[in-house]
Short mmCIF file of C-alpha atoms and ligand atoms in Angstrom, two decimals:
data_model
loop_
_atom_site.label_atom_id
_atom_site.label_comp_id
_atom_site.label_asym_id
_atom_site.label_seq_id
_atom_site.Cartn_x
_atom_site.Cartn_y
_atom_site.Cartn_z
CA UNK A 1 27.34 9.86 69.44
CA UNK A 2 27.70 12.58 66.83
CA UNK A 3 25.32 15.41 67.72
CA UNK A 4 24.98 16.61 64.15
CA UNK A 5 23.63 13.17 63.31
CA UNK A 6 21.37 13.18 66.38
CA UNK A 7 19.97 16.56 65.31
CA UNK A 8 19.52 15.39 61.72
CA UNK A 9 17.61 12.37 63.00
CA UNK A 10 15.52 14.54 65.34
CA UNK A 11 14.59 16.66 62.34
CA UNK A 12 13.76 13.59 60.27
CA UNK A 13 11.52 12.25 63.05
CA UNK A 14 9.88 15.60 63.83
CA UNK A 15 6.67 14.62 62.01
CA UNK A 16 4.98 11.20 61.82
CA UNK A 17 6.72 8.92 59.31
CA UNK A 18 6.34 5.52 57.70
CA UNK A 19 9.36 3.57 58.82
CA UNK A 20 10.84 0.13 58.19
CA UNK A 21 13.43 -1.28 60.58
CA UNK A 22 15.69 -4.06 59.26
CA UNK A 23 18.03 -6.52 60.98
CA UNK A 24 20.66 -8.54 59.08
CA UNK A 25 19.98 -11.98 57.61
CA UNK A 26 19.96 -14.82 60.15
CA UNK A 27 19.34 -12.27 62.88
CA UNK A 28 20.83 -12.91 66.32
CA UNK A 29 19.85 -11.59 69.75
CA UNK A 30 21.42 -8.20 69.12
CA UNK A 31 19.78 -7.77 65.71
CA UNK A 32 16.32 -8.79 66.93
CA UNK A 33 16.67 -7.00 70.28
CA UNK A 34 17.74 -3.72 68.68
CA UNK A 35 15.12 -3.74 65.92
CA UNK A 36 12.36 -4.51 68.43
CA UNK A 37 13.47 -1.84 70.90
CA UNK A 38 13.70 0.80 68.17
CA UNK A 39 10.36 -0.32 66.69
CA UNK A 40 8.64 0.01 70.10
CA UNK A 41 10.19 3.46 70.50
CA UNK A 42 9.20 4.73 67.05
CA UNK A 43 5.62 3.58 67.51
CA UNK A 44 5.41 5.20 70.97
CA UNK A 45 6.57 8.42 69.24
CA UNK A 46 3.64 8.27 66.82
CA UNK A 47 5.35 6.86 63.74
CA UNK A 48 4.09 3.92 61.70
CA UNK A 49 6.97 1.49 62.05
CA UNK A 50 7.29 -2.14 60.96
CA UNK A 51 10.16 -4.61 61.14
CA UNK A 52 11.10 -6.54 58.02
CA UNK A 53 13.57 -9.38 58.59
CA UNK A 54 15.40 -10.89 55.59
CA UNK A 55 14.55 -14.38 56.90
CA UNK A 56 13.33 -16.27 59.95
CA UNK A 57 15.06 -16.18 63.33
CA UNK A 58 15.64 -18.79 66.06
CA UNK A 59 12.92 -20.00 68.40
CA UNK A 60 14.86 -18.86 71.47
CA UNK A 61 14.25 -15.24 70.38
CA UNK A 62 10.53 -15.61 69.65
CA UNK A 63 9.44 -14.79 73.23
CA UNK A 64 10.66 -11.23 72.84
CA UNK A 65 7.95 -8.58 73.10
CA UNK A 66 6.77 -7.76 69.57
CA UNK A 67 8.62 -10.68 67.91
CA UNK A 68 5.35 -12.04 66.50
CA UNK A 69 4.87 -8.77 64.55
CA UNK A 70 8.13 -9.12 62.62
CA UNK A 71 7.51 -9.55 58.89
CA UNK A 72 9.63 -12.19 57.17
CA UNK A 73 10.77 -11.13 53.68
CA UNK A 74 11.00 -14.78 52.61
CA UNK A 75 7.37 -15.72 53.22
CA UNK A 76 5.60 -12.33 53.15
CA UNK A 77 7.45 -11.08 50.11
CA UNK A 78 4.89 -8.77 48.50
CA UNK A 79 3.77 -7.14 51.77
CA UNK A 80 7.40 -6.59 52.72
CA UNK A 81 8.26 -5.08 49.33
CA UNK A 82 5.26 -2.75 49.62
CA UNK A 83 6.29 -1.63 53.12
CA UNK A 84 9.82 -0.96 51.89
CA UNK A 85 8.64 0.99 48.83
CA UNK A 86 6.23 3.10 50.90
CA UNK A 87 8.72 3.89 53.66
CA UNK A 88 9.90 7.45 54.33
CA UNK A 89 12.81 6.16 56.42
CA UNK A 90 14.60 2.80 56.59
CA UNK A 91 16.67 1.95 59.66
CA UNK A 92 19.29 -0.77 59.14
CA UNK A 93 20.44 -2.29 62.42
CA UNK A 94 23.41 -4.46 63.36
CA UNK A 95 24.91 -4.54 59.86
CA UNK A 96 26.72 -2.07 57.65
CA UNK A 97 26.57 -3.12 54.04
CA UNK A 98 23.53 -4.00 52.01
CA UNK A 99 24.90 -7.41 51.03
CA UNK A 100 24.07 -8.58 54.56
CA UNK A 101 20.32 -8.86 53.91
CA UNK A 102 20.37 -11.74 51.40
CA UNK A 103 17.45 -11.70 48.95
CA UNK A 104 16.45 -8.23 50.15
CA UNK A 105 19.60 -6.54 48.86
CA UNK A 106 18.24 -5.86 45.37
CA UNK A 107 15.04 -4.33 46.69
CA UNK A 108 16.94 -2.01 49.04
CA UNK A 109 19.44 -0.96 46.39
CA UNK A 110 16.61 0.13 44.07
CA UNK A 111 15.06 2.45 46.68
CA UNK A 112 15.56 6.17 46.94
CA UNK A 113 14.69 6.33 50.65
CA UNK A 114 16.51 7.94 53.58
CA UNK A 115 18.58 5.22 55.26
CA UNK A 116 19.71 5.42 58.88
CA UNK A 117 22.43 2.96 59.95
CA UNK A 118 22.93 1.96 63.56
CA UNK A 119 25.78 -0.53 63.81
CA UNK A 120 28.98 -1.56 65.56
CA UNK A 121 30.74 -3.66 62.87
CA UNK A 122 33.99 -2.70 61.18
CA UNK A 123 34.39 -0.97 57.82
CA UNK A 124 30.90 0.37 57.12
CA UNK A 125 29.90 1.11 53.53
CA UNK A 126 28.25 4.44 52.82
CA UNK A 127 24.65 3.77 51.81
CA UNK A 128 23.09 5.67 54.74
CA UNK A 129 22.16 9.36 54.90
CA UNK A 130 22.58 9.24 58.67
CA UNK A 131 25.21 6.87 59.94
CA UNK A 132 25.64 5.86 63.57
CA UNK A 133 28.64 3.55 63.33
CA UNK A 134 30.79 2.80 66.36
CA UNK A 135 33.07 -0.24 66.43
CA UNK A 136 33.82 0.34 70.11
CA UNK A 137 30.25 -0.37 71.13
CA UNK A 138 29.44 -3.71 72.76
CA UNK A 139 26.33 -4.14 70.66
CA UNK A 140 23.79 -2.42 68.46
CA UNK A 141 21.40 -2.69 71.40
CA UNK A 142 23.69 -0.53 73.52
CA UNK A 143 23.75 1.98 70.63
CA UNK A 144 19.95 2.05 70.47
CA UNK A 145 19.91 2.81 74.20
CA UNK A 146 22.31 5.74 73.68
CA UNK A 147 20.41 6.87 70.60
CA UNK A 148 17.07 7.05 72.42
CA UNK A 149 18.77 8.76 75.36
CA UNK A 150 20.46 11.30 73.10
CA UNK A 151 17.12 12.04 71.46
CA UNK A 152 16.02 13.05 74.97
CA UNK A 153 13.67 10.10 75.42
CA UNK A 154 15.40 7.84 77.97
CA UNK A 155 12.22 8.07 80.06
CA UNK A 156 10.27 6.35 77.28
CA UNK A 157 12.29 3.14 77.66
CA UNK A 158 9.70 0.87 79.27
CA UNK A 159 10.25 -2.61 80.63
CA UNK A 160 9.53 -4.26 77.26
CA UNK A 161 12.13 -2.15 75.47
CA UNK A 162 14.48 -2.70 78.41
CA UNK A 163 14.10 -6.47 78.00
CA UNK A 164 14.87 -6.22 74.25
CA UNK A 165 17.94 -4.04 74.77
CA UNK A 166 19.20 -6.17 77.66
CA UNK A 167 18.92 -9.30 75.50
CA UNK A 168 21.11 -7.96 72.69
CA UNK A 169 23.76 -6.60 75.03
CA UNK A 170 23.84 -9.92 76.86
CA UNK A 171 24.12 -12.08 73.72
CA UNK A 172 26.67 -9.86 71.93
CA UNK A 173 28.94 -9.57 74.97
CA UNK A 174 28.85 -13.31 75.77
CA UNK A 175 27.01 -12.40 78.98
CA UNK A 176 29.15 -9.33 79.69
CA UNK A 177 32.57 -10.92 79.27
CA UNK A 178 33.86 -9.93 75.80
CA UNK A 179 36.33 -7.09 75.32
CA UNK A 180 33.72 -4.59 74.11
CA UNK A 181 32.05 -4.68 77.53
CA UNK A 182 32.78 -1.32 79.18
CA UNK A 183 31.85 0.44 82.39
CA UNK A 184 29.25 2.28 80.34
CA UNK A 185 27.83 -1.05 79.14
CA UNK A 186 27.33 -2.04 82.77
CA UNK A 187 25.79 1.35 83.62
CA UNK A 188 23.36 0.89 80.73
CA UNK A 189 22.52 -2.61 82.03
CA UNK A 190 22.01 -1.19 85.53
CA UNK A 191 19.57 1.40 84.19
CA UNK A 192 17.76 -1.26 82.13
CA UNK A 193 17.31 -3.36 85.28
CA UNK A 194 15.92 -0.26 87.03
CA UNK A 195 13.53 0.12 84.10
CA UNK A 196 12.30 -3.44 84.58
CA UNK A 197 14.60 -5.69 82.53
CA UNK A 198 14.46 -9.23 83.90
CA UNK A 199 18.06 -10.42 83.55
CA UNK A 200 17.71 -13.86 85.13
CA UNK A 201 14.60 -14.67 83.15
CA UNK A 202 16.15 -13.44 79.88
CA UNK A 203 19.26 -15.54 80.41
CA UNK A 204 17.08 -18.57 81.08
CA UNK A 205 14.94 -18.00 77.97
CA UNK A 206 17.93 -17.59 75.68
CA UNK A 207 20.26 -20.29 77.00
CA UNK A 208 18.13 -22.92 78.76
CA UNK A 209 15.80 -24.04 75.99
CA UNK A 210 17.75 -27.00 74.61
CA UNK A 211 16.02 -29.95 73.02
CA UNK A 212 17.95 -33.18 73.72
CA UNK A 213 18.79 -33.35 69.99
CA UNK A 214 20.67 -30.06 70.24
CA UNK A 215 22.92 -31.35 72.99
CA UNK A 216 23.51 -34.50 70.95
CA UNK A 217 24.41 -32.34 67.95
CA UNK A 218 26.83 -30.44 70.19
CA UNK A 219 28.36 -33.79 71.12
CA UNK A 220 28.79 -34.58 67.42
CA UNK A 221 30.34 -31.16 66.80
CA UNK A 222 32.81 -31.56 69.67
CA UNK A 223 33.75 -35.02 68.39
CA UNK A 224 34.43 -33.48 64.99
CA UNK A 225 36.71 -30.83 66.43
CA UNK A 226 40.22 -30.73 64.99
CA UNK A 227 42.90 -29.15 67.17
CA UNK A 228 45.93 -27.65 65.46
CA UNK A 229 48.36 -27.05 68.29
CA UNK A 230 50.97 -25.57 65.98
CA UNK A 231 48.60 -22.70 65.15
CA UNK A 232 46.71 -22.48 68.47
CA UNK A 233 43.63 -23.15 66.38
CA UNK A 234 40.62 -25.44 66.64
CA UNK A 235 37.95 -26.01 64.03
CA UNK A 236 34.68 -27.89 63.81
CA UNK A 237 32.78 -29.12 60.76
CA UNK A 238 29.11 -30.07 60.53
CA UNK A 239 27.73 -31.52 57.31
CA UNK A 240 24.12 -31.22 56.22
CA UNK A 241 23.77 -34.95 56.76
CA UNK A 242 24.90 -34.62 60.37
CA UNK A 243 22.53 -31.71 60.94
CA UNK A 244 19.66 -33.75 59.51
CA UNK A 245 20.55 -36.76 61.67
CA UNK A 246 20.18 -34.60 64.78
CA UNK A 247 16.94 -32.89 63.69
CA UNK A 248 18.67 -29.55 63.31
CA UNK A 249 16.52 -26.46 63.66
CA UNK A 250 17.60 -22.86 63.11
CA UNK A 251 19.71 -21.59 65.99
CA UNK A 252 20.88 -25.02 67.18
CA UNK A 253 24.52 -24.39 66.30
CA UNK A 254 24.62 -20.94 67.95
CA UNK A 255 27.63 -20.77 70.26
CA UNK A 256 29.22 -24.06 69.18
CA UNK A 257 32.23 -22.23 67.73
CA UNK A 258 33.10 -20.83 71.17
CA UNK A 259 34.00 -24.26 72.57
CA UNK A 260 37.27 -24.21 70.61
CA UNK A 261 38.36 -21.15 72.56
CA UNK A 262 37.87 -22.92 75.89
CA UNK A 263 40.90 -25.12 75.09
CA UNK A 264 44.00 -23.93 76.86
CA UNK A 265 46.22 -21.98 74.47
CA UNK A 266 43.70 -21.85 71.61
CA UNK A 267 43.27 -18.37 70.17
CA UNK A 268 41.44 -19.02 66.96
CA UNK A 269 38.28 -21.12 66.64
CA UNK A 270 36.24 -21.81 63.53
CA UNK A 271 33.10 -23.73 62.63
CA UNK A 272 32.13 -24.72 59.08
CA UNK A 273 28.44 -25.56 58.72
CA UNK A 274 27.05 -26.95 55.51
CA UNK A 275 23.81 -25.46 54.18
CA UNK A 276 22.73 -27.57 51.19
CA UNK A 277 19.72 -25.40 50.43
CA UNK A 278 21.87 -22.30 49.93
CA UNK A 279 24.72 -24.30 48.41
CA UNK A 280 27.26 -22.83 50.83
CA UNK A 281 29.16 -23.47 54.00
CA UNK A 282 28.38 -20.80 56.61
CA UNK A 283 31.52 -20.12 58.59
CA UNK A 284 31.93 -18.54 62.03
CA UNK A 285 35.29 -17.27 63.25
CA UNK A 286 36.22 -16.40 66.83
CA UNK A 287 39.48 -15.28 68.41
CA UNK A 288 40.94 -14.04 71.64
CA UNK A 289 43.49 -11.23 71.72
CA UNK A 290 44.68 -9.26 68.73
CA UNK A 291 44.26 -11.80 65.93
CA UNK A 292 41.60 -10.14 63.76
CA UNK A 293 39.06 -12.61 62.46
CA UNK A 294 37.37 -9.66 60.74
CA UNK A 295 40.45 -9.28 58.53
CA UNK A 296 40.72 -13.04 58.04
CA UNK A 297 37.06 -13.47 57.08
CA UNK A 298 37.11 -10.43 54.80
CA UNK A 299 40.26 -11.49 53.02
CA UNK A 300 39.58 -15.20 52.50
CA UNK A 301 35.91 -16.00 53.02
CA UNK A 302 33.79 -13.09 51.68
CA UNK A 303 32.83 -12.09 55.21
CA UNK A 304 33.57 -9.74 58.04
CA UNK A 305 32.44 -8.72 61.49
CA UNK A 306 34.48 -7.70 64.52
CA UNK A 307 38.09 -8.26 65.60
CA UNK A 308 37.15 -11.27 67.74
CA UNK A 309 33.93 -12.49 66.09
CA UNK A 310 33.24 -12.67 62.38
CA UNK A 311 31.47 -14.75 59.78
CA UNK A 312 31.92 -15.73 56.17
CA UNK A 313 31.03 -18.33 53.59
CA UNK A 314 32.43 -20.82 51.11
CA UNK A 315 30.87 -22.24 47.98
CA UNK A 316 33.18 -25.28 48.06
CA UNK A 317 32.69 -28.62 49.85
CA UNK A 318 33.76 -29.21 53.44
CA UNK A 319 37.01 -31.06 52.52
CA UNK A 320 37.94 -28.45 49.89
CA UNK A 321 37.18 -25.59 52.24
CA UNK A 322 39.05 -27.00 55.22
CA UNK A 323 42.11 -27.77 53.13
CA UNK A 324 42.04 -24.22 51.77
CA UNK A 325 41.68 -23.01 55.37
CA UNK A 326 44.67 -25.15 56.43
CA UNK A 327 46.74 -23.77 53.57
CA UNK A 328 46.17 -20.23 54.90
CA UNK A 329 47.33 -20.86 58.45
CA UNK A 330 51.13 -20.90 57.99
CA UNK A 331 51.14 -17.21 56.98
CA UNK A 332 49.40 -16.42 60.30
CA UNK A 333 51.56 -18.67 62.43
CA UNK A 334 53.50 -15.82 64.00
CA UNK A 335 50.36 -13.86 64.87
CA UNK A 336 48.67 -16.95 66.30
CA UNK A 337 51.67 -17.73 68.46
CA UNK A 338 52.33 -14.14 69.57
P1 5GP B 1 28.26 -15.33 63.52
O1 5GP B 1 29.51 -16.12 63.38
O2 5GP B 1 27.71 -15.40 64.91
O3 5GP B 1 27.26 -15.59 62.45
O4 5GP B 1 28.67 -13.82 63.30
C1 5GP B 1 29.72 -13.20 64.02
C2 5GP B 1 29.77 -11.73 63.66
O5 5GP B 1 30.14 -11.57 62.29
C3 5GP B 1 28.41 -11.05 63.80
O6 5GP B 1 28.63 -9.75 64.30
C4 5GP B 1 27.87 -11.02 62.39
O7 5GP B 1 27.04 -9.92 62.19
C5 5GP B 1 29.14 -10.96 61.53
N1 5GP B 1 28.97 -11.75 60.31
C6 5GP B 1 28.53 -13.04 60.21
N2 5GP B 1 28.53 -13.46 58.95
C7 5GP B 1 28.97 -12.42 58.19
C8 5GP B 1 29.17 -12.25 56.78
O8 5GP B 1 28.97 -13.14 55.96
N3 5GP B 1 29.62 -11.02 56.39
C9 5GP B 1 29.88 -10.02 57.29
N4 5GP B 1 30.34 -8.85 56.81
N5 5GP B 1 29.69 -10.15 58.60
C10 5GP B 1 29.24 -11.34 59.07
MN1 MN B 2 25.71 -7.01 67.11
#
């Protein structure tokens, strides 16, 4: 981490401050884990910190220590706006452009507050006064660990913070198997376990909480999968009607996209999920190897992310979107067969 930035942050935090910590919209384990860990830390240090999430987050993250204190911008709008307007510092975690916070974007853009970014996605925009941006990091949670350590406060990481940080590293690395998982990641995990993180229990709470309807929805999704051998690609669609039929709740489709990549030879997997309320399809892209889904999502689907995991959206119907998607593949044939 850049020591000039560490020192600037130290200076900024040298007296008690009002602070808001923000994850991206539809926060995942890394976004919630990192905001909670940082929030615990800032409060231990004597600041008045709150977390404002752009919207709700899945049930399988609600057990996390402090999760019940997270303010939801969608249903606590005026309190959240007040907190944001009063803040001396705003930390934005696990995202790197203000468009990633949905309805909250306008409010943030109107503020004249010191922003601190902590993030590991590609191509950050430059809204932050202090920017910790590292695309080589496994997760924002790992960055928060290094940040607290570099501020000289590793000893303040208690077992609650350790559980939060462990969770985000685990979810963002696909349980320590994705390419961003380094020796340092494992050393961080080792230290978190020494500090009291309960790895087995965390894994169980995140991954073993299925309702039968979710497994049935997974069955539907797998039945819908289209395999395009020519392009080493597999994609899944789920319509709003299908989601409704299987009593969909937020978080149910998490991880479905990865099943495409378990097919021998498949290097590119996609899921298109209809969201009638927002009038869009939310799209997840995954790849193995050098095919950059970040570039693909950015170029064609108003999205972005990492080389091997990215998201985007479409305002067209499922058939229109998939046929557009299919029309794009020939230009990538070489890359997908490399
Ligand atoms: P997921 O497919 O799990 O929603 O997201 C995969 C990765 O891409 C995550 O790191 C997420 O933050 C990022 N991502 C998801 N949707 C979008 C999007 O619409 N825009 C950008 N820039 N990144 C996204
Ligand atoms: Mn992340």
